[in-house]
Coordinates of C-alpha atoms and ligand atoms in Angstrom, one line a residue:
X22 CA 140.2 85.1 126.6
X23 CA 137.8 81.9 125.5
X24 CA 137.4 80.8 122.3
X25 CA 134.0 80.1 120.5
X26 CA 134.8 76.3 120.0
X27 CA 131.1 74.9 120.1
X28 CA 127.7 76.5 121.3
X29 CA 127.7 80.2 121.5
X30 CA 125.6 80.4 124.5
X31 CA 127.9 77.7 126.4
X32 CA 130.9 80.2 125.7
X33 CA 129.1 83.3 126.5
X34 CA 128.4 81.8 129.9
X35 CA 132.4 81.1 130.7
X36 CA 132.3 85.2 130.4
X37 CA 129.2 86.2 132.1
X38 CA 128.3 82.8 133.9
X39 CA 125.3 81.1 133.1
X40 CA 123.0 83.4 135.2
X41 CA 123.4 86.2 132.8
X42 CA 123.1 83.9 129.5
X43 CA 119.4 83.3 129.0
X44 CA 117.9 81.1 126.6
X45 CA 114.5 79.9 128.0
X46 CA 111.8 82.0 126.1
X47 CA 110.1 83.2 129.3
X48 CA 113.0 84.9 130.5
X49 CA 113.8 86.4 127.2
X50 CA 110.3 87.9 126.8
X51 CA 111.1 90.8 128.8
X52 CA 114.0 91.7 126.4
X53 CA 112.3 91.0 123.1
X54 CA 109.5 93.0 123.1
X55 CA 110.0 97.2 122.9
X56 CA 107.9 99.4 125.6
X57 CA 105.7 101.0 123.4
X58 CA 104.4 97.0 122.4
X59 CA 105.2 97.7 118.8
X60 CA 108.3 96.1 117.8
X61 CA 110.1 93.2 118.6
X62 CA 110.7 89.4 117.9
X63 CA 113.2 86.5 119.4
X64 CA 116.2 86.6 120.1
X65 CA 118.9 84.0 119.6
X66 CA 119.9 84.4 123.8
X67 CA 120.0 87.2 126.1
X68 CA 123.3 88.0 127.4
X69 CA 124.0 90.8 130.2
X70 CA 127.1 91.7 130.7
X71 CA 128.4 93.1 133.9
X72 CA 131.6 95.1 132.7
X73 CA 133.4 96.5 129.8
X74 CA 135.6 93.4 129.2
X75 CA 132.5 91.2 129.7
X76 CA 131.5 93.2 126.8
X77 CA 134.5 93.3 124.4
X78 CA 134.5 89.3 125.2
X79 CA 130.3 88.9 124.4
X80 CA 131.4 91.1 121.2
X81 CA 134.0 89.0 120.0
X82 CA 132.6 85.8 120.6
X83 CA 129.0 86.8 118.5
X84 CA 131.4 88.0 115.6
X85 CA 133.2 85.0 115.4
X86 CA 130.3 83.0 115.5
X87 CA 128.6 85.4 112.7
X88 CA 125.4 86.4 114.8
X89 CA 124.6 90.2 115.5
X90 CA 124.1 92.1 118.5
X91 CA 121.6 94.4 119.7
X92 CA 122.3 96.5 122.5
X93 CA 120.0 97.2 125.4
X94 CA 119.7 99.6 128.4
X95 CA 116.5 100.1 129.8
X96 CA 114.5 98.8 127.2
X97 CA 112.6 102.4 127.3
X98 CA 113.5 103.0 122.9
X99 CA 110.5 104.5 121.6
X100 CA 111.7 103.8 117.7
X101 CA 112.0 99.8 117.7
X102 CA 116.1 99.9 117.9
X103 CA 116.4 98.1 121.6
X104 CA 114.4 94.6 120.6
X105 CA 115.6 92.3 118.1
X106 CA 114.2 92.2 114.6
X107 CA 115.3 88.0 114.8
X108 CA 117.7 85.7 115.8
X109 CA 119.9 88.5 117.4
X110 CA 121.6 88.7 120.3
X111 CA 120.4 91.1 123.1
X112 CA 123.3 91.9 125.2
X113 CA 121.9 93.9 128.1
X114 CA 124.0 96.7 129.9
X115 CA 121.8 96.8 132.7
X116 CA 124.2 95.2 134.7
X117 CA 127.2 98.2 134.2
X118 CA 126.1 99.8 137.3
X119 CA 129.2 101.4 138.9
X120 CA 128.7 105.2 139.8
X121 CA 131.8 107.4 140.4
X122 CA 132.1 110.2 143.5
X123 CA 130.9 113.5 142.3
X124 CA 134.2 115.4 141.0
X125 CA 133.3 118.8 142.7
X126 CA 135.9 120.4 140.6
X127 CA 134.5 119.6 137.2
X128 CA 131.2 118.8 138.7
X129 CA 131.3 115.8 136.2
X130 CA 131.0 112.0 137.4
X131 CA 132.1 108.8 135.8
X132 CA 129.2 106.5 135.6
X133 CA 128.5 102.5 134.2
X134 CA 126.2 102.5 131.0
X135 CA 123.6 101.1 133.0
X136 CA 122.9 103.4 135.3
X137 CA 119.5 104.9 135.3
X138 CA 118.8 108.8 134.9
X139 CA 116.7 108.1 138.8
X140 CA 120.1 107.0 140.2
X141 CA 122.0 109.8 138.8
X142 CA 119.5 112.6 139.7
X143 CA 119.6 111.0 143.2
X144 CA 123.2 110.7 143.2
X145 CA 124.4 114.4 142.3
X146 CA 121.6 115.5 144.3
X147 CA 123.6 114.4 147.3
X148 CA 126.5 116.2 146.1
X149 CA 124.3 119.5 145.7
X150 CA 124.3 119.2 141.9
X151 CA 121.8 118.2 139.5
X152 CA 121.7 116.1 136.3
X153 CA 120.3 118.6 134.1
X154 CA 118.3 116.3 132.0
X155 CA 114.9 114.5 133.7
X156 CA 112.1 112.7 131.4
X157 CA 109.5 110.5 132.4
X158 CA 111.5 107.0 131.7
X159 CA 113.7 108.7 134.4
X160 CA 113.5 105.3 136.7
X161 CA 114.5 102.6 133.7
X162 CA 116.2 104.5 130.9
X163 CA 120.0 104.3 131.4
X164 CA 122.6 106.5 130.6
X165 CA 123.9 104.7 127.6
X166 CA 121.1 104.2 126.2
X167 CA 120.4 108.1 126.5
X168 CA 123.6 108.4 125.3
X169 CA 122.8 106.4 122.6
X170 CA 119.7 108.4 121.4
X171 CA 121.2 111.7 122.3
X172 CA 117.9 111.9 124.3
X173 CA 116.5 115.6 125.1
X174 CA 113.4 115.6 127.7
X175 CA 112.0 118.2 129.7
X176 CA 114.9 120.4 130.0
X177 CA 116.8 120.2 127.3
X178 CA 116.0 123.7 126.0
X179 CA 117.8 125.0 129.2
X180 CA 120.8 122.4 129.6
X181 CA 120.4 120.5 126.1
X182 CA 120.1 116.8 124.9
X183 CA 122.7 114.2 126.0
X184 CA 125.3 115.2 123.9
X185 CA 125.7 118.4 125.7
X186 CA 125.8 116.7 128.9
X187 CA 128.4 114.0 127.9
X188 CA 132.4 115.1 128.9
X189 CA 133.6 111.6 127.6
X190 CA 132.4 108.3 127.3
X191 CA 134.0 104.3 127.1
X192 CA 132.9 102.0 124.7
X193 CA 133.6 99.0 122.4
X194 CA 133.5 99.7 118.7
X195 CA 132.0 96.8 116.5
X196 CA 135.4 96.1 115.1
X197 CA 136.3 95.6 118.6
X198 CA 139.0 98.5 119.3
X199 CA 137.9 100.5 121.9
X200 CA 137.5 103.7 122.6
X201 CA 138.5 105.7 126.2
X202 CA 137.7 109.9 126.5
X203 CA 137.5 109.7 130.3
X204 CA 139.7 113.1 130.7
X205 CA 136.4 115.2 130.8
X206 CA 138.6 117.6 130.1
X207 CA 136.7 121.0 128.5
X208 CA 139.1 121.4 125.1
X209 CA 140.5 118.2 123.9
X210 CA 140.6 118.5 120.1
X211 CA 143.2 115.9 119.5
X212 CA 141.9 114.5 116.1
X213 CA 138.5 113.4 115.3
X214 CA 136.1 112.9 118.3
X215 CA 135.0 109.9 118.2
X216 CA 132.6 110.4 121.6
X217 CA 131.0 113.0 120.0
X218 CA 129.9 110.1 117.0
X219 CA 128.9 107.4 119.2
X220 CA 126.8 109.6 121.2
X221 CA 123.3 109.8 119.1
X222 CA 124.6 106.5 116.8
X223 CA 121.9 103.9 118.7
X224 CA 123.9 100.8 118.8
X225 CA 125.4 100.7 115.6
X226 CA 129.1 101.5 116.1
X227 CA 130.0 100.6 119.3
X228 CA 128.8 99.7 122.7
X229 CA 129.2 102.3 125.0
X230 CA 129.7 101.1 128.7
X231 CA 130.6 104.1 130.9
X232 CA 130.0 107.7 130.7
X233 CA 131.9 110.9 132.4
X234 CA 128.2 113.0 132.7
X235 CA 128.8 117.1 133.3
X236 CA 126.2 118.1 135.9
X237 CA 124.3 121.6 136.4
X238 CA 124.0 123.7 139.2
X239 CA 120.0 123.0 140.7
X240 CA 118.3 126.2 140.9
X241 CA 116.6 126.0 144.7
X242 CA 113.5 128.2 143.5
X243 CA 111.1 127.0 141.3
X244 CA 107.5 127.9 140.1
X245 CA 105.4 126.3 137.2
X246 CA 102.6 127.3 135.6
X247 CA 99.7 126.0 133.1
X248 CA 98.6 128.5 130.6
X249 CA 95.6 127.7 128.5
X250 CA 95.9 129.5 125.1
X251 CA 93.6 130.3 122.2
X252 CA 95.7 129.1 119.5
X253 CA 99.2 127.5 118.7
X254 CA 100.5 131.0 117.0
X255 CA 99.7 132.4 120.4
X256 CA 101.9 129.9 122.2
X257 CA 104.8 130.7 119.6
X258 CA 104.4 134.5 120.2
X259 CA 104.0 133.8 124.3
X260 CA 107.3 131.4 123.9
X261 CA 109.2 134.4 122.4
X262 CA 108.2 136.7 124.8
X263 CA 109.3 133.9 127.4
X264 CA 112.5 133.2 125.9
X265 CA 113.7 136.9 126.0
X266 CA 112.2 138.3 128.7
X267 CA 112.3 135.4 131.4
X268 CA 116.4 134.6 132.2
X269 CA 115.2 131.5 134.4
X270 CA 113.0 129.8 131.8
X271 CA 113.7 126.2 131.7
X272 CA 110.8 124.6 130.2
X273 CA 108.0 125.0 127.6
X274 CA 106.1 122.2 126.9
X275 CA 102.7 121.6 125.0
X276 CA 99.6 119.9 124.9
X277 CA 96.6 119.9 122.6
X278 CA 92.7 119.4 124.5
X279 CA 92.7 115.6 123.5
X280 CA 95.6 114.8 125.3
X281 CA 94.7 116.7 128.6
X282 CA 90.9 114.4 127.9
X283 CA 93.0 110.8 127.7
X284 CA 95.3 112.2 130.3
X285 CA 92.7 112.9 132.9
X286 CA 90.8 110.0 132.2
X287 CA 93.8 108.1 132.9
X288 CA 94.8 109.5 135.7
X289 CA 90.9 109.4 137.5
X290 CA 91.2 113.1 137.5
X291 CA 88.8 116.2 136.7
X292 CA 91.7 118.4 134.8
X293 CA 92.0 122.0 136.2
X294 CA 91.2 124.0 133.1
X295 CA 88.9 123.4 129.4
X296 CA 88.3 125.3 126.8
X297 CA 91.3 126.4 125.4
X298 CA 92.9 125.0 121.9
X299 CA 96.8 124.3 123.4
X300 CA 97.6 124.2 127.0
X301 CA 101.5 125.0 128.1
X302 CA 103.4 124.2 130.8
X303 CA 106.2 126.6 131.4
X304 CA 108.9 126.5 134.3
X305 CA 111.2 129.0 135.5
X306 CA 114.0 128.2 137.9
X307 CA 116.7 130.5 140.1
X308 CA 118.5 131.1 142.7
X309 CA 115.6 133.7 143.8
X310 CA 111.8 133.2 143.7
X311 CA 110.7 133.4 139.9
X312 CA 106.9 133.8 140.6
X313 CA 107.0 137.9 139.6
X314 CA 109.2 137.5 136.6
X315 CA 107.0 134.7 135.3
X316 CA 104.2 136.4 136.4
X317 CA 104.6 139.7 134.6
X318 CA 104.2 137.8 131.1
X319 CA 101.3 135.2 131.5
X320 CA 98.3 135.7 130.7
X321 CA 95.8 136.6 133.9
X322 CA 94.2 132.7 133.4
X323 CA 97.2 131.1 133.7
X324 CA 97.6 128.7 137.1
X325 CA 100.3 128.7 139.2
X326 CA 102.5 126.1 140.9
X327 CA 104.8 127.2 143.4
X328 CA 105.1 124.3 146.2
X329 CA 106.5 121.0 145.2
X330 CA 103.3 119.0 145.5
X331 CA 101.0 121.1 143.2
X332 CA 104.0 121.5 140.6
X333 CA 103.7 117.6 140.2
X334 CA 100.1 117.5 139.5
X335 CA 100.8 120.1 136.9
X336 CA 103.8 118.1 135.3
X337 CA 101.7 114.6 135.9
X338 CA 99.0 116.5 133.1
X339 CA 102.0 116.3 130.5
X340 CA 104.2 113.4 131.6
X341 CA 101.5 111.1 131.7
X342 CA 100.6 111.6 127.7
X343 CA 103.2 108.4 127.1
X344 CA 101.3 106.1 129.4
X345 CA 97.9 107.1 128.7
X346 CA 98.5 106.8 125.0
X347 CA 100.2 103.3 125.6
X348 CA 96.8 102.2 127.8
X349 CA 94.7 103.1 125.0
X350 CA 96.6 100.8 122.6
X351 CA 99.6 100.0 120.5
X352 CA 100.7 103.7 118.8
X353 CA 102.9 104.8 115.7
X354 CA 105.0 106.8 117.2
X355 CA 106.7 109.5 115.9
X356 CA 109.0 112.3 117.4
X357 CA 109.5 115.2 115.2
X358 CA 111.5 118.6 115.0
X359 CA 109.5 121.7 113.1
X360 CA 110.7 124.9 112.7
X361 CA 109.1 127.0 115.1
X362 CA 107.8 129.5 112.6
X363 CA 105.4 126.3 110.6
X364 CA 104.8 124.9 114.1
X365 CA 101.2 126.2 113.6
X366 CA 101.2 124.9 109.9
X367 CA 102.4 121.4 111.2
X368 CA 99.7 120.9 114.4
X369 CA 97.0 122.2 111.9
X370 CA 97.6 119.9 108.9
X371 CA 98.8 116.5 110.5
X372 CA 95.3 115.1 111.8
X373 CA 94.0 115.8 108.1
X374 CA 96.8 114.0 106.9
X375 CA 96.4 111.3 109.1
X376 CA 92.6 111.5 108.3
X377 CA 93.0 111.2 104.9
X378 CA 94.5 107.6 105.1
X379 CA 93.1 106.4 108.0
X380 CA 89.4 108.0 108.8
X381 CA 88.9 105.6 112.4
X382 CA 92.6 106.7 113.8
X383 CA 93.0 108.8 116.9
X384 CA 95.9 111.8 116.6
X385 CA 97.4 112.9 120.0
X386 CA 100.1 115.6 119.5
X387 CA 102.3 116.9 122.5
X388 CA 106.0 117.6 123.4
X389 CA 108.5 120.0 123.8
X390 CA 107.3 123.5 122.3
X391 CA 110.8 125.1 122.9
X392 CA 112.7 122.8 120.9
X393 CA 109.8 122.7 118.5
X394 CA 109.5 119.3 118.9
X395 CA 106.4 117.2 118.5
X396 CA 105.4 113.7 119.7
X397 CA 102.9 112.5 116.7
X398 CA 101.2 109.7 118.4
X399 CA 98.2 107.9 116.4
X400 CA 96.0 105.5 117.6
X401 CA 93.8 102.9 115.8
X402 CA 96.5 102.1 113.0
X403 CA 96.6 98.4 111.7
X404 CA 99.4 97.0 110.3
X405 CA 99.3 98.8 107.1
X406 CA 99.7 102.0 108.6
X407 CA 103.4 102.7 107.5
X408 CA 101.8 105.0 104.7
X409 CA 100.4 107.5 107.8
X410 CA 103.9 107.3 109.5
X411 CA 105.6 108.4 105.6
X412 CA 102.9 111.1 105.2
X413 CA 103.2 112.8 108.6
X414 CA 107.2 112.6 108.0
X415 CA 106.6 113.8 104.6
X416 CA 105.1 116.9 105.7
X417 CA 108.0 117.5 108.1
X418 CA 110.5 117.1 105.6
X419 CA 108.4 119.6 103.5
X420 CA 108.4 122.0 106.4
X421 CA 111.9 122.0 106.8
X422 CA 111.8 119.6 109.6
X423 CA 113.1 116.9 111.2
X424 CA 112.2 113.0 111.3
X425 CA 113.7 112.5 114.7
X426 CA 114.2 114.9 116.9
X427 CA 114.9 113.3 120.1
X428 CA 113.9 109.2 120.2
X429 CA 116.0 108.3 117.4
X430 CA 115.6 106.5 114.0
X431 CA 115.6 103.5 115.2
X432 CA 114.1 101.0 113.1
X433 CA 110.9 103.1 113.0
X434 CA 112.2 105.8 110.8
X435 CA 114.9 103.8 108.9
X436 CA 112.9 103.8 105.7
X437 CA 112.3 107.4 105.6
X438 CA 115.7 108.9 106.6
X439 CA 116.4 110.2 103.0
X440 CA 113.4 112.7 103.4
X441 CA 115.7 115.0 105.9
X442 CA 119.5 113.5 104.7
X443 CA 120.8 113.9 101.2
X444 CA 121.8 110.9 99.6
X445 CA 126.0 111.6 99.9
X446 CA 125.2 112.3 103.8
X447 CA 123.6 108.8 103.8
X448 CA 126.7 107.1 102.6
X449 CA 129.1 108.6 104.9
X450 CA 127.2 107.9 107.8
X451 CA 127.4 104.0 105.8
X452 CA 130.9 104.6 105.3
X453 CA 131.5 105.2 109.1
X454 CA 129.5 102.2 110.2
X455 CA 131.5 100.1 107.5
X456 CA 134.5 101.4 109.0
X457 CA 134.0 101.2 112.6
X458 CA 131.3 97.8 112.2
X459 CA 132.7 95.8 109.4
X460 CA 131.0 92.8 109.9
X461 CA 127.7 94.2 110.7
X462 CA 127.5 93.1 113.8
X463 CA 125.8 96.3 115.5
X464 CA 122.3 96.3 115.5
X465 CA 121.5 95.8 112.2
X466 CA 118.8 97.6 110.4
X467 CA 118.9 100.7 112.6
X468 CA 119.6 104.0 111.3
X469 CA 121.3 102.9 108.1
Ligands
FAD27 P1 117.2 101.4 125.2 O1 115.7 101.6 124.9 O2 117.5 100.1 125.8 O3 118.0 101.6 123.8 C1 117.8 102.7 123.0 C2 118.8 102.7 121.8 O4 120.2 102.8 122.4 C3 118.9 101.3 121.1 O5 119.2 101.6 119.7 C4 120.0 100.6 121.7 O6 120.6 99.6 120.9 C5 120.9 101.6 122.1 N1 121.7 101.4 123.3 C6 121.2 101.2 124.6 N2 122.2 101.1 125.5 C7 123.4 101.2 124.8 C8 124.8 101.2 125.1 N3 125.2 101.1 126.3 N4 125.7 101.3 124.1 C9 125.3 101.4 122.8 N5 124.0 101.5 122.4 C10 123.0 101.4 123.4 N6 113.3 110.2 125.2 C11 113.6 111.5 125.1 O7 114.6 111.8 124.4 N7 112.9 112.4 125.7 C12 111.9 112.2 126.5 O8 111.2 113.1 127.1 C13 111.5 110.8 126.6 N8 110.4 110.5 127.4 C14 110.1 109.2 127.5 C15 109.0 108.8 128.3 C16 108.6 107.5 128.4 C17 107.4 107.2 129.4 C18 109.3 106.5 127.7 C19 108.8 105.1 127.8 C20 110.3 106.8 126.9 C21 110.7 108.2 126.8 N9 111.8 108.5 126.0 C22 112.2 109.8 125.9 C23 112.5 107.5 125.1 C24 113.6 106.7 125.9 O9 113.4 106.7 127.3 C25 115.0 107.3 125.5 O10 115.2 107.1 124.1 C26 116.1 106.7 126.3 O11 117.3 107.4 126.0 C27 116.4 105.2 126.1 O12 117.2 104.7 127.1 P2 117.3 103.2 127.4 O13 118.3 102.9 128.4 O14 115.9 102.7 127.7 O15 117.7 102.6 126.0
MLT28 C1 107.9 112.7 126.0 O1 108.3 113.8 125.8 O2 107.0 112.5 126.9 C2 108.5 111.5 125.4 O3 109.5 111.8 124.5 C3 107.8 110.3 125.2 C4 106.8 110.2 124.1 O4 107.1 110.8 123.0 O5 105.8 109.5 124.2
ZN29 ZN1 109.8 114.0 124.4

């Protein structure tokens, strides 16, 4: 293996060759810089691997020569963990693009960190299978970055977040042992699981660079529909009516008026209802037509999507809330969990607390209303605005929430991670990335 004997990025390149080692600012940019626009900074290099011993070589090689490594995918992080805080290395897994034949036993496949969530979908489609996860990012987020986030999405409350999608998984610890659960096999408690702890760690133990992904069973019938509601203890009682009455559920998601105004006004379009105080967008899916069983518990104003075409426009109204909010400016971010029951208490109190601090800001609030996860997005913040982010997490902690529910902690939430962990949980998780990072090399700054 080559030795670190003089420059770094000189040595880097006898791994990855000097097409994949870059150093001139321009072509750095695209690496430095997170997708919501609000964090970032240089890098020391860019260097994308193309395999897992490219990586345990880039690995070694930054260790020896003392200078940490942040790990990218698809650059889609919403919590400032993908982008260098300074002087990092970005090592890109973009490149780890291998994709295994469909196992139609296990209906798992094997699959290189750095393929996308579009490629999968695409890919067990062909097989007749699904991926059972889908979001927005779906066309640049990659699967070890999802891994890596333990990301959730728009079906999560049917098939659940990453980790329940993930049968095993390679990767390269920061110590530089590596780790291979590629068995998928269903029971495999042979000591601690070590997959199960890299998945939701964001780049700080280890460098995950191939996955063995379980996929679902696609149900062929599909309806949506957009129900406008009075009030957000109306969409909690409709969502248990939902969840116990309608056996092909697979989505309940939420929006509030102002998001449906930016969102239309994004999109050029007139939105097909007003007036209400929370719009929902709940699917069902089966192996038979869902519309009746749907039907029989919405509400008569509710709008129904049964053809592929029309349940897009309908999706579009929530999807889009990420890019409209990032075309009306640079947000604070922040993806929370709320116990379903002070759902209403949250989405009532949060724009006064965000008032409170900052009078001129705009509060968007939208997500996943089955997981009881909301995206807090506020506009208008100036640099200063960390207090807003601490007082909106406050009130989750007080709720009984959760400061990350789905994006991560990132850099974002760092700070505030002692408002939902006690401080003996904190120094395990410290303990672990002492034991499996020694050096620090592993994104540094994230999570703990
Ligand atoms: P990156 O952004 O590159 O990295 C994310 C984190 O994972 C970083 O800490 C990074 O260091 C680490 N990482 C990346 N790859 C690896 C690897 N191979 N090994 C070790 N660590 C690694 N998220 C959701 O959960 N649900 C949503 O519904 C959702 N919707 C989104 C919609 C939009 C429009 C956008 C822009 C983002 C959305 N996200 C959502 C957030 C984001 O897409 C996810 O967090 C996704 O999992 C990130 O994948 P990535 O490949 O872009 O990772
Ligand atoms: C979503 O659910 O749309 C995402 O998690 C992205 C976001 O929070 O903006
Ligand atoms: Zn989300």
């Amino acid at each position: 293996m080559p030795q670190v004997t003089g420059n770094l990025a000189d040595a880097l390149a006898t791994v990855v060759g000097s097409a994949h080692v870059l150093e001139d600012p321009e072509l750095r940019a695209p690496y430095e810089r997170d997708w919501s626009g609000r964090f970032g900074a240089e890098s020391r290099l860019v260097v994308r691997a193309a395999d897992a011993s490219e990586v345990a070589a880039v690995l070694r090689m930054c260790r020896d020569s003392g200078v940490a490594v942040v790990p990218q995918g698809g650059n889609t992080g919403l919590v400032g963990g993908s982008v260098p805080r300074g002087g990092e290395v970005v090592l890109s897994l973009t490149r780890l693009t291998s994709l295994g034949e469909v196992d139609m036993t296990t209906a798992q496949v094997e699959a290189g960190a750095g393929v996308t969530l579009a490629v999968l979908q695409k890919h067990a489609g062909a097989a007749g299978l699904d991926a059972g996860m889908d979001f927005a990012a779906r066309d640049s987020a990659t699967l070890g970055g999802i891994a890596s986030t333990d990301a959730g999405g728009l079906v999560a409350f049917r098939h659940g977040t990453a980790r329940a999608r993930i049968a095993g998984l390679d990767a390269v610890l920061g110590d530089g042992s590596v780790v291979r659960r590629m068995s998928g096999l269903l029971k495999d408690n042979a000591g601690y699981a070590l997959p199960a702890l890299l998945v939701g760690s964001e780049g700080t133990l280890g460098v995950i660079t191939r996955v063995r992904w379980k996929l679902v069973v696609p149900n062929p019938e599909r309806v949506a529909a957009l129900v406008p509601l009075d009030s957000i203890e109306a969409a909690a009682e409709l969502l248990g009516i939902l969840r116990t009455r309608v056996p092909s559920l697979e989505a309940v998601e939420f929006f509030l008026p102002e998001g449906l105004e930016l969102v239309s006004s994004y999109l050029g379009v007139d939105p097909p209802v007003d007036g209400a105080a929370v719009y929902l967008i709940v699917e069902a899916a089966a192996p038979f037509d869902p519309t009746e069983e749907l039907a029989e518990v919405l509400p008569e104003d509710a709008l129904v999507a049964d053809d592929t075409a029309s349940r897009r426009r309908m999706w579009r109204l929530r999807e889009s809330h990420t890019e409209a909010i990032a075309a009306a400016g640079v947000a604070h971010k922040m993806d929370v969990g709320v116990p379903l029951t002070a759902l209403g208490e949250f989405l009532a109190h949060v724009p006064d607390v965000v008032a409170a601090l900052a009078p001129e800001a705009r509060t968007i609030l939208f997500g996943h209303l089955a997981d009881g996860n909301v995206h807090v997005n506020v506009l208008g913040l100036d640099d200063d605005g960390d207090a807003v982010d601490e007082a909106v997490l406050r009130l989750v902690a007080e709720l009984g929430g959760t400061i990350s529910a789905e994006h991560g902690i990132g850099i974002a939430k760092a700070p505030y991670l002692g408002l939902v962990r006690a401080a003996d949980e904190i120094e395990a998780m410290r303990a672990i990335k002492r034991a499996l990072d020694p050096s620090g090399l592993l994104n540094p700054g994230v999570v703990v």
